[in-house]
PDB file of C-alpha atoms in Angstrom:
ATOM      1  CA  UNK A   1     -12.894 -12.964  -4.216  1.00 50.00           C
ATOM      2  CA  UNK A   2     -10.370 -10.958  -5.752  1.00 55.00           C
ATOM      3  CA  UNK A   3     -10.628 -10.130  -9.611  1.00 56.00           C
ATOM      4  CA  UNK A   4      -7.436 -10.418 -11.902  1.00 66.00           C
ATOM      5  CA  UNK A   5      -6.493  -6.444 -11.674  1.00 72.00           C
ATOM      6  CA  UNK A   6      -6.879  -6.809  -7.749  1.00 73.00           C
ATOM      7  CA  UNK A   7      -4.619  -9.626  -7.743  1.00 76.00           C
ATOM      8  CA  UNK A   8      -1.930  -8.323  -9.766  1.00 85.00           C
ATOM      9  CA  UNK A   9      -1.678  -4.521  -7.335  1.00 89.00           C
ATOM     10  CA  UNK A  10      -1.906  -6.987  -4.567  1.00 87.00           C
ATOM     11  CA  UNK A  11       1.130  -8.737  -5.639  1.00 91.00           C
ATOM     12  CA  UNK A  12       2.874  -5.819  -6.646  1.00 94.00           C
ATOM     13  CA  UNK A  13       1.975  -4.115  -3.334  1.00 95.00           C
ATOM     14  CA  UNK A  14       3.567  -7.302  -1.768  1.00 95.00           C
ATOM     15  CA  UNK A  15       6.644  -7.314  -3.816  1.00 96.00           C
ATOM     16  CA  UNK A  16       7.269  -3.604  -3.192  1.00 96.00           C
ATOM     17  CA  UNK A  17       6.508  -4.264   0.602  1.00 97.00           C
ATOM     18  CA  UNK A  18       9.522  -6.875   0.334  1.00 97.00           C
ATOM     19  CA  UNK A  19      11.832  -4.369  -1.234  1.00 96.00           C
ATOM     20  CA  UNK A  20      11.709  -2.352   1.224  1.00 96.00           C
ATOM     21  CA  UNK A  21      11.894  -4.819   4.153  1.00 96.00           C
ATOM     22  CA  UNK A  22      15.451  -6.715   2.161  1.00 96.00           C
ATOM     23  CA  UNK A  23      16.566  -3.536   0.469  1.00 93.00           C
ATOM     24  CA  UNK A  24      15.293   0.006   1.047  1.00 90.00           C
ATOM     25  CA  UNK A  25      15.101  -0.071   5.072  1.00 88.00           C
ATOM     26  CA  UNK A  26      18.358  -1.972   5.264  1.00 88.00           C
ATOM     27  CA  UNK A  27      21.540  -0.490   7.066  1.00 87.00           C
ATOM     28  CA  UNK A  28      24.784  -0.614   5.382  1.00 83.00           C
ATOM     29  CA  UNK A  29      26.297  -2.394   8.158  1.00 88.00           C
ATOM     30  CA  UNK A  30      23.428  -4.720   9.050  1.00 93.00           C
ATOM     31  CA  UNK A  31      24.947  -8.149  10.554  1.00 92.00           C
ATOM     32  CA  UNK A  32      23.188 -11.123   9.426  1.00 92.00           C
ATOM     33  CA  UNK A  33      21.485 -11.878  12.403  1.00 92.00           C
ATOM     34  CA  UNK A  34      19.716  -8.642  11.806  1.00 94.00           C
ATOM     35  CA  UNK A  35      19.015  -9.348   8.460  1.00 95.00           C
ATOM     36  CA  UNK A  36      17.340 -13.043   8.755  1.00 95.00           C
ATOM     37  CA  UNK A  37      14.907 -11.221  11.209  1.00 96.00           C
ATOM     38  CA  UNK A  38      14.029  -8.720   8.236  1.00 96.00           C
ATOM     39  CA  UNK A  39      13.556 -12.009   6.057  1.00 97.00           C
ATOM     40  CA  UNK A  40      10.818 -13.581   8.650  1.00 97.00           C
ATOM     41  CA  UNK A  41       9.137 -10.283   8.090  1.00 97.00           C
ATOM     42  CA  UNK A  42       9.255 -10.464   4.201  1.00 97.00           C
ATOM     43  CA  UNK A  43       7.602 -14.146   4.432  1.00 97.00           C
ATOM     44  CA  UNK A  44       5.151 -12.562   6.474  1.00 97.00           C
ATOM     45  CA  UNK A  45       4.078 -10.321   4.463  1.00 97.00           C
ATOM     46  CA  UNK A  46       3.342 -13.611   1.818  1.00 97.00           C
ATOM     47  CA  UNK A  47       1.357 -14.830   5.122  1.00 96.00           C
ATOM     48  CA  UNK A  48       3.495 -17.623   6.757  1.00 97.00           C
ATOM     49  CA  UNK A  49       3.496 -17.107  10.044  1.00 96.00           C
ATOM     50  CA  UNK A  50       6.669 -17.807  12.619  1.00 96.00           C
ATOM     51  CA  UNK A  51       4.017 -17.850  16.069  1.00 95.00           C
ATOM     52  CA  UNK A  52       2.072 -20.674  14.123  1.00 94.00           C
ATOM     53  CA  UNK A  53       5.410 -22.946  13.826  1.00 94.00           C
ATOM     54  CA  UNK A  54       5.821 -22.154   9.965  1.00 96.00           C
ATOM     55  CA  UNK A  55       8.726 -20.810   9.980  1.00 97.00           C
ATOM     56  CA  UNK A  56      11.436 -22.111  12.206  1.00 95.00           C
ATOM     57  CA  UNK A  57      15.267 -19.970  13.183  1.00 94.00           C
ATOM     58  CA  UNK A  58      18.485 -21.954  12.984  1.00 90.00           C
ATOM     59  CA  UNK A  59      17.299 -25.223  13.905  1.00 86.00           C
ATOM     60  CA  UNK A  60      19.956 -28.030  14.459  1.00 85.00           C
ATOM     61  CA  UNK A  61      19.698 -31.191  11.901  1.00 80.00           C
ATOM     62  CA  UNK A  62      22.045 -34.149  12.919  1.00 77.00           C
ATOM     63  CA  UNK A  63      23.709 -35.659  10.048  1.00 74.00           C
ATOM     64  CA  UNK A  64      25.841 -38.549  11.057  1.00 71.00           C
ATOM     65  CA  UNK A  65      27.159 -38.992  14.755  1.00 72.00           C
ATOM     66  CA  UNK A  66      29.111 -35.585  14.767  1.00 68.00           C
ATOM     67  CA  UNK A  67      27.708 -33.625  12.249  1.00 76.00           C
ATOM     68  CA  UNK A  68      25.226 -30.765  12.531  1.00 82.00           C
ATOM     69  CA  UNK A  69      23.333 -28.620  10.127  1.00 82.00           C
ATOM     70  CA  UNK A  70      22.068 -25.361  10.834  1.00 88.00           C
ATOM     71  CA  UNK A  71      19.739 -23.791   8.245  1.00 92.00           C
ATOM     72  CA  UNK A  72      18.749 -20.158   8.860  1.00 94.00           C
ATOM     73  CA  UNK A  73      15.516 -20.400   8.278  1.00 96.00           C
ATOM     74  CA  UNK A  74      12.875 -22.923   7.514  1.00 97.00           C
ATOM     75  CA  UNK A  75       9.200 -22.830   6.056  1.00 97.00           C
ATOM     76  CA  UNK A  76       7.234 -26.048   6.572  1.00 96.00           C
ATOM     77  CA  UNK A  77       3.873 -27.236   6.089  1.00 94.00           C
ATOM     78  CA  UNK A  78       1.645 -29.892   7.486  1.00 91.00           C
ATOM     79  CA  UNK A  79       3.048 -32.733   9.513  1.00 91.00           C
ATOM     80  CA  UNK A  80       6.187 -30.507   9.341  1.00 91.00           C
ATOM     81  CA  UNK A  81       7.444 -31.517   6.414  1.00 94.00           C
ATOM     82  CA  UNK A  82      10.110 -29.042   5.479  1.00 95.00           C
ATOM     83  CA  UNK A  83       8.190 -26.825   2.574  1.00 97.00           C
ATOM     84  CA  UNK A  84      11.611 -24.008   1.428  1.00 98.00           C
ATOM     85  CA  UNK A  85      14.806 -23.911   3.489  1.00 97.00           C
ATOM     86  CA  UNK A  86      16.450 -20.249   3.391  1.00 97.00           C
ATOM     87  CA  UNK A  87      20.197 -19.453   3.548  1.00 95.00           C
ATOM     88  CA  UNK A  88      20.700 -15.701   4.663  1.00 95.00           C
ATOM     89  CA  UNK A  89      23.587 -13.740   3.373  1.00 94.00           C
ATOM     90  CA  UNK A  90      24.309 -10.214   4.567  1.00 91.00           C
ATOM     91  CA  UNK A  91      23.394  -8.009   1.466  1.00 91.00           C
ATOM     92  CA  UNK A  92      26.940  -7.115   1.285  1.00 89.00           C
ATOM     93  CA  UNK A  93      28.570 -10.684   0.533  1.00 89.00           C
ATOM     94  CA  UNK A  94      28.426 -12.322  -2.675  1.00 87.00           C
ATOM     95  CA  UNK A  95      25.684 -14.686  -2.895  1.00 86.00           C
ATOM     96  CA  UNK A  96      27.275 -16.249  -5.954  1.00 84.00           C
ATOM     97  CA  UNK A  97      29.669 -18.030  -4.321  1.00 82.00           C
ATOM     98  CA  UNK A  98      30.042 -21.745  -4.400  1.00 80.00           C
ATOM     99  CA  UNK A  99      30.331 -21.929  -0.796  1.00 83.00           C
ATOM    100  CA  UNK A 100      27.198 -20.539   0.214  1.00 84.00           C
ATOM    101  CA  UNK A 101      25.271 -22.319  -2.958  1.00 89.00           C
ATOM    102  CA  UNK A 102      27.041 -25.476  -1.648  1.00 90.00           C
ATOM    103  CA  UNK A 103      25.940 -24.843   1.938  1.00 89.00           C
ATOM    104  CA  UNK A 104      22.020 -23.720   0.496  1.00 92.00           C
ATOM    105  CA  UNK A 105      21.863 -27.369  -1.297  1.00 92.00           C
ATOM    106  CA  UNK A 106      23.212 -29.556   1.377  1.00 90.00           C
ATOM    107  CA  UNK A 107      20.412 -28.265   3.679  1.00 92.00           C
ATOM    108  CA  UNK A 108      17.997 -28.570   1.240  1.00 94.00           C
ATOM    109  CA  UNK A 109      19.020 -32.242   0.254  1.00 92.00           C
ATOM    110  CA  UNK A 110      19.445 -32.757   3.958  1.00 90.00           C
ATOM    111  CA  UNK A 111      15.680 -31.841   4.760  1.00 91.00           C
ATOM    112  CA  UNK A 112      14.262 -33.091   1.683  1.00 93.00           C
ATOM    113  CA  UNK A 113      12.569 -29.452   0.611  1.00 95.00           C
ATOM    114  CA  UNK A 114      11.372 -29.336  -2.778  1.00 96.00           C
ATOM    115  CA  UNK A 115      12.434 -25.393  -2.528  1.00 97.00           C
ATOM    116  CA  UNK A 116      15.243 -23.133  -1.037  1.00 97.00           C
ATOM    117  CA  UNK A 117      15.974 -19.480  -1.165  1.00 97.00           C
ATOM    118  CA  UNK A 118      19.490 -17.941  -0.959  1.00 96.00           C
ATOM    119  CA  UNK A 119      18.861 -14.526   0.158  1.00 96.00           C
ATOM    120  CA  UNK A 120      21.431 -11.359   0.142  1.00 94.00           C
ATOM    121  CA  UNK A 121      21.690  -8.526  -2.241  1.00 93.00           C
ATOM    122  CA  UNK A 122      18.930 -10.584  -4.090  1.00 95.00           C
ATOM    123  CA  UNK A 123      16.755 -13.624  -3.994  1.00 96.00           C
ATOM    124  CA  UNK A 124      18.099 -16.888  -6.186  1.00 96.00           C
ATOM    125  CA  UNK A 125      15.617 -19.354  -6.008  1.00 97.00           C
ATOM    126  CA  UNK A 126      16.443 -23.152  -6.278  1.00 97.00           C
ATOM    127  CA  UNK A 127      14.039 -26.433  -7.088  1.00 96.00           C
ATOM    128  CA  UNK A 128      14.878 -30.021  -6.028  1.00 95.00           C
ATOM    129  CA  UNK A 129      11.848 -31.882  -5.939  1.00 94.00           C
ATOM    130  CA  UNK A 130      10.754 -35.100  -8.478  1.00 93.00           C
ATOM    131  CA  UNK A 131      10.373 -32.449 -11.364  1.00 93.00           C
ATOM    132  CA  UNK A 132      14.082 -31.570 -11.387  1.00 93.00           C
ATOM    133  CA  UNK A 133      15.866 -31.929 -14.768  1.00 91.00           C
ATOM    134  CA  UNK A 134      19.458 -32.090 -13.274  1.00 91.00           C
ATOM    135  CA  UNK A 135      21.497 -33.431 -10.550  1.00 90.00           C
ATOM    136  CA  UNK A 136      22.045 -30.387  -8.417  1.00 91.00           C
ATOM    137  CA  UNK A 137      18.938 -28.378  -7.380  1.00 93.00           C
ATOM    138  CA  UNK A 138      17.824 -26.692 -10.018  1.00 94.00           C
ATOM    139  CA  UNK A 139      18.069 -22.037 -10.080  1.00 95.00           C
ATOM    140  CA  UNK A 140      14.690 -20.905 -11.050  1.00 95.00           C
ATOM    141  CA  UNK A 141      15.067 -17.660 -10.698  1.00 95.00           C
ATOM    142  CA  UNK A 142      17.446 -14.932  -9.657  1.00 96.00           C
ATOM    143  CA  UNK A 143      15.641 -11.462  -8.948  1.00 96.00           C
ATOM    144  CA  UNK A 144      17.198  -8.264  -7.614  1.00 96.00           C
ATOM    145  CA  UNK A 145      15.660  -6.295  -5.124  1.00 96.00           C
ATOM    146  CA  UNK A 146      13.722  -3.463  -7.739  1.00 94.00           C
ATOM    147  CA  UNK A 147      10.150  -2.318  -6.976  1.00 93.00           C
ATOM    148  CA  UNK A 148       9.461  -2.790 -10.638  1.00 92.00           C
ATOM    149  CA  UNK A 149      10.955  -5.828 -11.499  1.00 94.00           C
ATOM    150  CA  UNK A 150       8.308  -8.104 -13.182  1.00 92.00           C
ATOM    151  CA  UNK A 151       9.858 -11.282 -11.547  1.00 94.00           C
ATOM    152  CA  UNK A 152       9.366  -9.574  -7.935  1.00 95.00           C
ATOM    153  CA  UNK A 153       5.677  -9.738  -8.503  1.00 94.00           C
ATOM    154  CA  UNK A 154       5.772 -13.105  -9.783  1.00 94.00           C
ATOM    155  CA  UNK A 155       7.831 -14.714  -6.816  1.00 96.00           C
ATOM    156  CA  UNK A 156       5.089 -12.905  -4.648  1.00 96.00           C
ATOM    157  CA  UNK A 157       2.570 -14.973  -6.543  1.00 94.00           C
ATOM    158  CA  UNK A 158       3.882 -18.161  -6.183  1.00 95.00           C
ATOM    159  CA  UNK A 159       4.569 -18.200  -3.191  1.00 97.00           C
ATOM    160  CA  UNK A 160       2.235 -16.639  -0.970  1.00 96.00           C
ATOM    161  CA  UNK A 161       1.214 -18.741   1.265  1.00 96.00           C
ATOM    162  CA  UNK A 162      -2.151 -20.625  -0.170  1.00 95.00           C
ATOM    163  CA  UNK A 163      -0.812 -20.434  -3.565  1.00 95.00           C
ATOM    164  CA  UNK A 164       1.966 -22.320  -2.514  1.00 96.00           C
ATOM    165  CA  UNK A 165       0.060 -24.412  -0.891  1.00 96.00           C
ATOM    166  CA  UNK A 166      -2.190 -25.676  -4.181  1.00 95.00           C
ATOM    167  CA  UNK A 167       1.073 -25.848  -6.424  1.00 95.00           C
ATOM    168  CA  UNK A 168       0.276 -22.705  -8.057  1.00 93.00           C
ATOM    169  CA  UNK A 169       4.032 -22.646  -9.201  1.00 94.00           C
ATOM    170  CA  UNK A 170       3.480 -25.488 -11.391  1.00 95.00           C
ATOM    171  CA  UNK A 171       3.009 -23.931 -14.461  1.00 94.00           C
ATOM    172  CA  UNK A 172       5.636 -21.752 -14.172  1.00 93.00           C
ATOM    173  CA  UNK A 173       8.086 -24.489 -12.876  1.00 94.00           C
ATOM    174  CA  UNK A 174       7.428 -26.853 -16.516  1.00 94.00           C
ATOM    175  CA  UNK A 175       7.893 -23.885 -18.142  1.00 94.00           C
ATOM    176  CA  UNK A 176      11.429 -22.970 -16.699  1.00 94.00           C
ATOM    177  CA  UNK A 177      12.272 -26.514 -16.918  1.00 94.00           C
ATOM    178  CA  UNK A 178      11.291 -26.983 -20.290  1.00 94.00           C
ATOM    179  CA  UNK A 179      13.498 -24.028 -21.734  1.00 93.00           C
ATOM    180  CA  UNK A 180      16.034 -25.157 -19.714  1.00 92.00           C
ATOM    181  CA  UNK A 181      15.788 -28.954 -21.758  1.00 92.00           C
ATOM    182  CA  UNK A 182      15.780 -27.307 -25.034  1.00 95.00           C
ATOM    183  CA  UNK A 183      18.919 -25.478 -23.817  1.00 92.00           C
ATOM    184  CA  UNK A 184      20.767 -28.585 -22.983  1.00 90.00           C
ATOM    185  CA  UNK A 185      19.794 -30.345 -25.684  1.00 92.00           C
ATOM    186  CA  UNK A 186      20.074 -27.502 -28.363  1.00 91.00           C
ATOM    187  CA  UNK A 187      23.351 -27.181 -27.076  1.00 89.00           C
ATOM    188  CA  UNK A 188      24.030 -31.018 -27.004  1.00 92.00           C
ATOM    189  CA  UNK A 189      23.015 -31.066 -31.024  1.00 92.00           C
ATOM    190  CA  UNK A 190      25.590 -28.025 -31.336  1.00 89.00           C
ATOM    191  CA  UNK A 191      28.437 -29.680 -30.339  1.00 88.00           C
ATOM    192  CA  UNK A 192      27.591 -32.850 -32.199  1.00 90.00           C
ATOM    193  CA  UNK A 193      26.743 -30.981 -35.311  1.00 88.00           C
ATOM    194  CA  UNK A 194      30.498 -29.266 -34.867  1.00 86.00           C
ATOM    195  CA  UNK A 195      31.911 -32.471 -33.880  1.00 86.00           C
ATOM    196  CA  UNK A 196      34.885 -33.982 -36.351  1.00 85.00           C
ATOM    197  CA  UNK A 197      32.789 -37.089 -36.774  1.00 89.00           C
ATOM    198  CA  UNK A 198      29.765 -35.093 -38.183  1.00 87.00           C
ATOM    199  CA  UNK A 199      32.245 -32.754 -40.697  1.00 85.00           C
ATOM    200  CA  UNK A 200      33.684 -36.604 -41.386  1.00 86.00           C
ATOM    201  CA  UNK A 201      30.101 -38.140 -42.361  1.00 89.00           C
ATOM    202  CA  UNK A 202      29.246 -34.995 -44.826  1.00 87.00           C
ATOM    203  CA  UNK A 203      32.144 -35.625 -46.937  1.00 85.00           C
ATOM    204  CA  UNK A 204      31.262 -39.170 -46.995  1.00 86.00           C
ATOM    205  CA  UNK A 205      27.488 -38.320 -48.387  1.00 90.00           C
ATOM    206  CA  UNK A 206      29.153 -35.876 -51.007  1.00 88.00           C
ATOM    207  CA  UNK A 207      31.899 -38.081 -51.612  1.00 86.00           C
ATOM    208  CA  UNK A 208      28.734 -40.677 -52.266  1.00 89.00           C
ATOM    209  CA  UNK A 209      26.706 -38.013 -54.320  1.00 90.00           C
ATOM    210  CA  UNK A 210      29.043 -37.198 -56.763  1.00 90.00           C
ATOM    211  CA  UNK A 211      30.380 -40.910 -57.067  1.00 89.00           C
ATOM    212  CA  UNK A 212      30.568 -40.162 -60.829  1.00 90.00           C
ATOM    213  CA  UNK A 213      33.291 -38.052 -60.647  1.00 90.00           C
ATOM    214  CA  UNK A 214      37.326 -38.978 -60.592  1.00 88.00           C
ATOM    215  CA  UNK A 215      38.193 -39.573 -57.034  1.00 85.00           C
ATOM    216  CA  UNK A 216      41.105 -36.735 -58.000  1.00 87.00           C
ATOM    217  CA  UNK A 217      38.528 -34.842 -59.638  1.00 89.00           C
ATOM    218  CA  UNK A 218      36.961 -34.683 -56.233  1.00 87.00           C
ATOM    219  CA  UNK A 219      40.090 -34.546 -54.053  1.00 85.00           C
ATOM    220  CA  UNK A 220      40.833 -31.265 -56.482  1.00 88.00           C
ATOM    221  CA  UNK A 221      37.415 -29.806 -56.357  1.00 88.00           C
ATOM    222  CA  UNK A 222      37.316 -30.446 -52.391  1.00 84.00           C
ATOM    223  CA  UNK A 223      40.637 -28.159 -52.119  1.00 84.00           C
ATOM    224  CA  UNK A 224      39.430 -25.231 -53.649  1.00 86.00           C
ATOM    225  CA  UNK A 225      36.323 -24.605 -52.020  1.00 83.00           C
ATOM    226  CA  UNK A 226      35.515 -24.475 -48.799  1.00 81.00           C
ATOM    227  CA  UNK A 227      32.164 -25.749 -47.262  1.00 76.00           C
ATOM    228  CA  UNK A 228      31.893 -25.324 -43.695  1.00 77.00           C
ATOM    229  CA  UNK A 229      29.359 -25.615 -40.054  1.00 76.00           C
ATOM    230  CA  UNK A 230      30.246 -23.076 -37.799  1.00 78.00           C
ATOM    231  CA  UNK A 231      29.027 -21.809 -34.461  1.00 77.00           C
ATOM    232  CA  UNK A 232      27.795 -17.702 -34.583  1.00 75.00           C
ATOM    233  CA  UNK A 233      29.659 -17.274 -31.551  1.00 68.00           C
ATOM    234  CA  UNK A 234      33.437 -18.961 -32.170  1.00 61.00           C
ATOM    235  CA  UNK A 235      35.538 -19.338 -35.644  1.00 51.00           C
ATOM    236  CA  UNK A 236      34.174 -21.861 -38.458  1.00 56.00           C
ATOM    237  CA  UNK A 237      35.837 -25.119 -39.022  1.00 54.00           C
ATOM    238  CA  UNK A 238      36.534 -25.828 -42.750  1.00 61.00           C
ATOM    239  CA  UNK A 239      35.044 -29.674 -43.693  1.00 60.00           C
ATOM    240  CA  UNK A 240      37.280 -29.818 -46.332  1.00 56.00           C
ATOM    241  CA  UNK A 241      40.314 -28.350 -44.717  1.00 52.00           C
ATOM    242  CA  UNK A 242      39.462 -30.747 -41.549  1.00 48.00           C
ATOM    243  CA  UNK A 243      38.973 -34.121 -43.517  1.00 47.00           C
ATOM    244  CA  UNK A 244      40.794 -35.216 -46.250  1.00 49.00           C
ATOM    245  CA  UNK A 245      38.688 -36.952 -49.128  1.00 51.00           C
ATOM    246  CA  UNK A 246      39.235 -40.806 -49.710  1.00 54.00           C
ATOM    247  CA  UNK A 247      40.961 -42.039 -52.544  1.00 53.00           C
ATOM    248  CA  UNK A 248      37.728 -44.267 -53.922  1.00 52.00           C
ATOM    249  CA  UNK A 249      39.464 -47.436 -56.014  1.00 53.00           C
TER     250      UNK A 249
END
């Protein structure tokens, strides 16, 4: 059994093995025919095996009575249940575009994988199983294809074979999707918080405070200064410039 130290050169031995299989070795002008067969040898090297059936080229998956789907590469498990489906993209196209996102999550949805890996001039990798926070599959990760790149190391962790296999990737997964809630939701309380309604209800609860004073006194007051929420990264919004103060009878 291997100790923690062991572990970590062995993933970092696999990672850098993968660089140079996607990146270092590659020819400028590699098609992507080429290329996929240079991805079947990166999975290898995280042991899934193509002469066991685990990973499967191009296969055709009817969808309707015309339609046909034809993922570059599959990686199932037992019972073949469809495990990660992998889009290949020569390393010279952009992998960013919708298009071949699009085509990555239709196959995905299509085989009902949990995982899929858009592969080109780097790896993105996408969740869709019950854990997902969002509609669309979800981007874990994007790494580039660096020897040294922290994230390399991890991907090689998760999801080597066995590890993959026990849900190793767990932990890592609630972790991504919980920063990714507090995101949404930090952002969701932003916008609220900057809303005209909010900037509306503060005046109110000073206008209620200081219920003492003159309404005019306060209409006067609320002129001359200038109390404001505003967002670090755009111009402040003035309360009392944006809502006018009551007359109170």
């Amino acid at each position: 059994k291997k100790g923690g130290r062991a572990i970590d050169e062995f993933n970092q031995e696999s990672w850098q093995e993968i660089c140079f299989i996607l990146s270092d070795s590659i020819k400028e002008n590699i098609n992507e025919r080429d290329f996929e067969h240079q991805v079947v040898r990166a999975l290898e090297v995280l042991g899934w095996r193509e002469f066991r059936g685990e990973i499967e080229r191009q296969i055709s998956i009817q969808v309707g009575r015309q339609g046909v789907l034809k993922p570059d590469l599959v990686i199932y498990g037992e019972g073949k249940k469809a495990l990660i489906v992998i889009e290949v993209k020569r390393p010279q196209e952009d992998i960013s575009r919708d298009d071949s996102i699009s085509q990555l999550k239709s196959y995905m949805r299509q085989m009902k994988a949990d995982f899929g890996f858009l592969v080109g001039n780097e790896i993105r990798i996408y969740y869709d199983g019950n854990l997902n926070p969002q509609a669309d599959p979800f981007l874990i990760d994007k790494i580039p294809f660096r020897k040294a790149e922290k994230a390399g190391c991890s991907f090689t962790e998760l999801f080597e074979k066995s590890n993959f296999l026990s849900e190793a990737y767990l932990p890592v997964l609630d972790r991504k999707i919980r920063k990714f809630n507090i995101k949404r939701e930090s952002q969701k309380l932003k916008t609220i918080l900057l809303s005209e309604n909010t900037k509306k209800k503060i005046l109110e609860f000073l206008e209620k405070e200081f219920a003492d004073y003159d309404s005019d006194i306060f209409a006067s007051v609320m002129s001359e200064i200038n109390i404001s929420l505003e967002s670090s990264s755009s111009q402040h919004t003035s309360i009392s410039e944006a809502v006018v103060p009551t007359k109170r009878p």
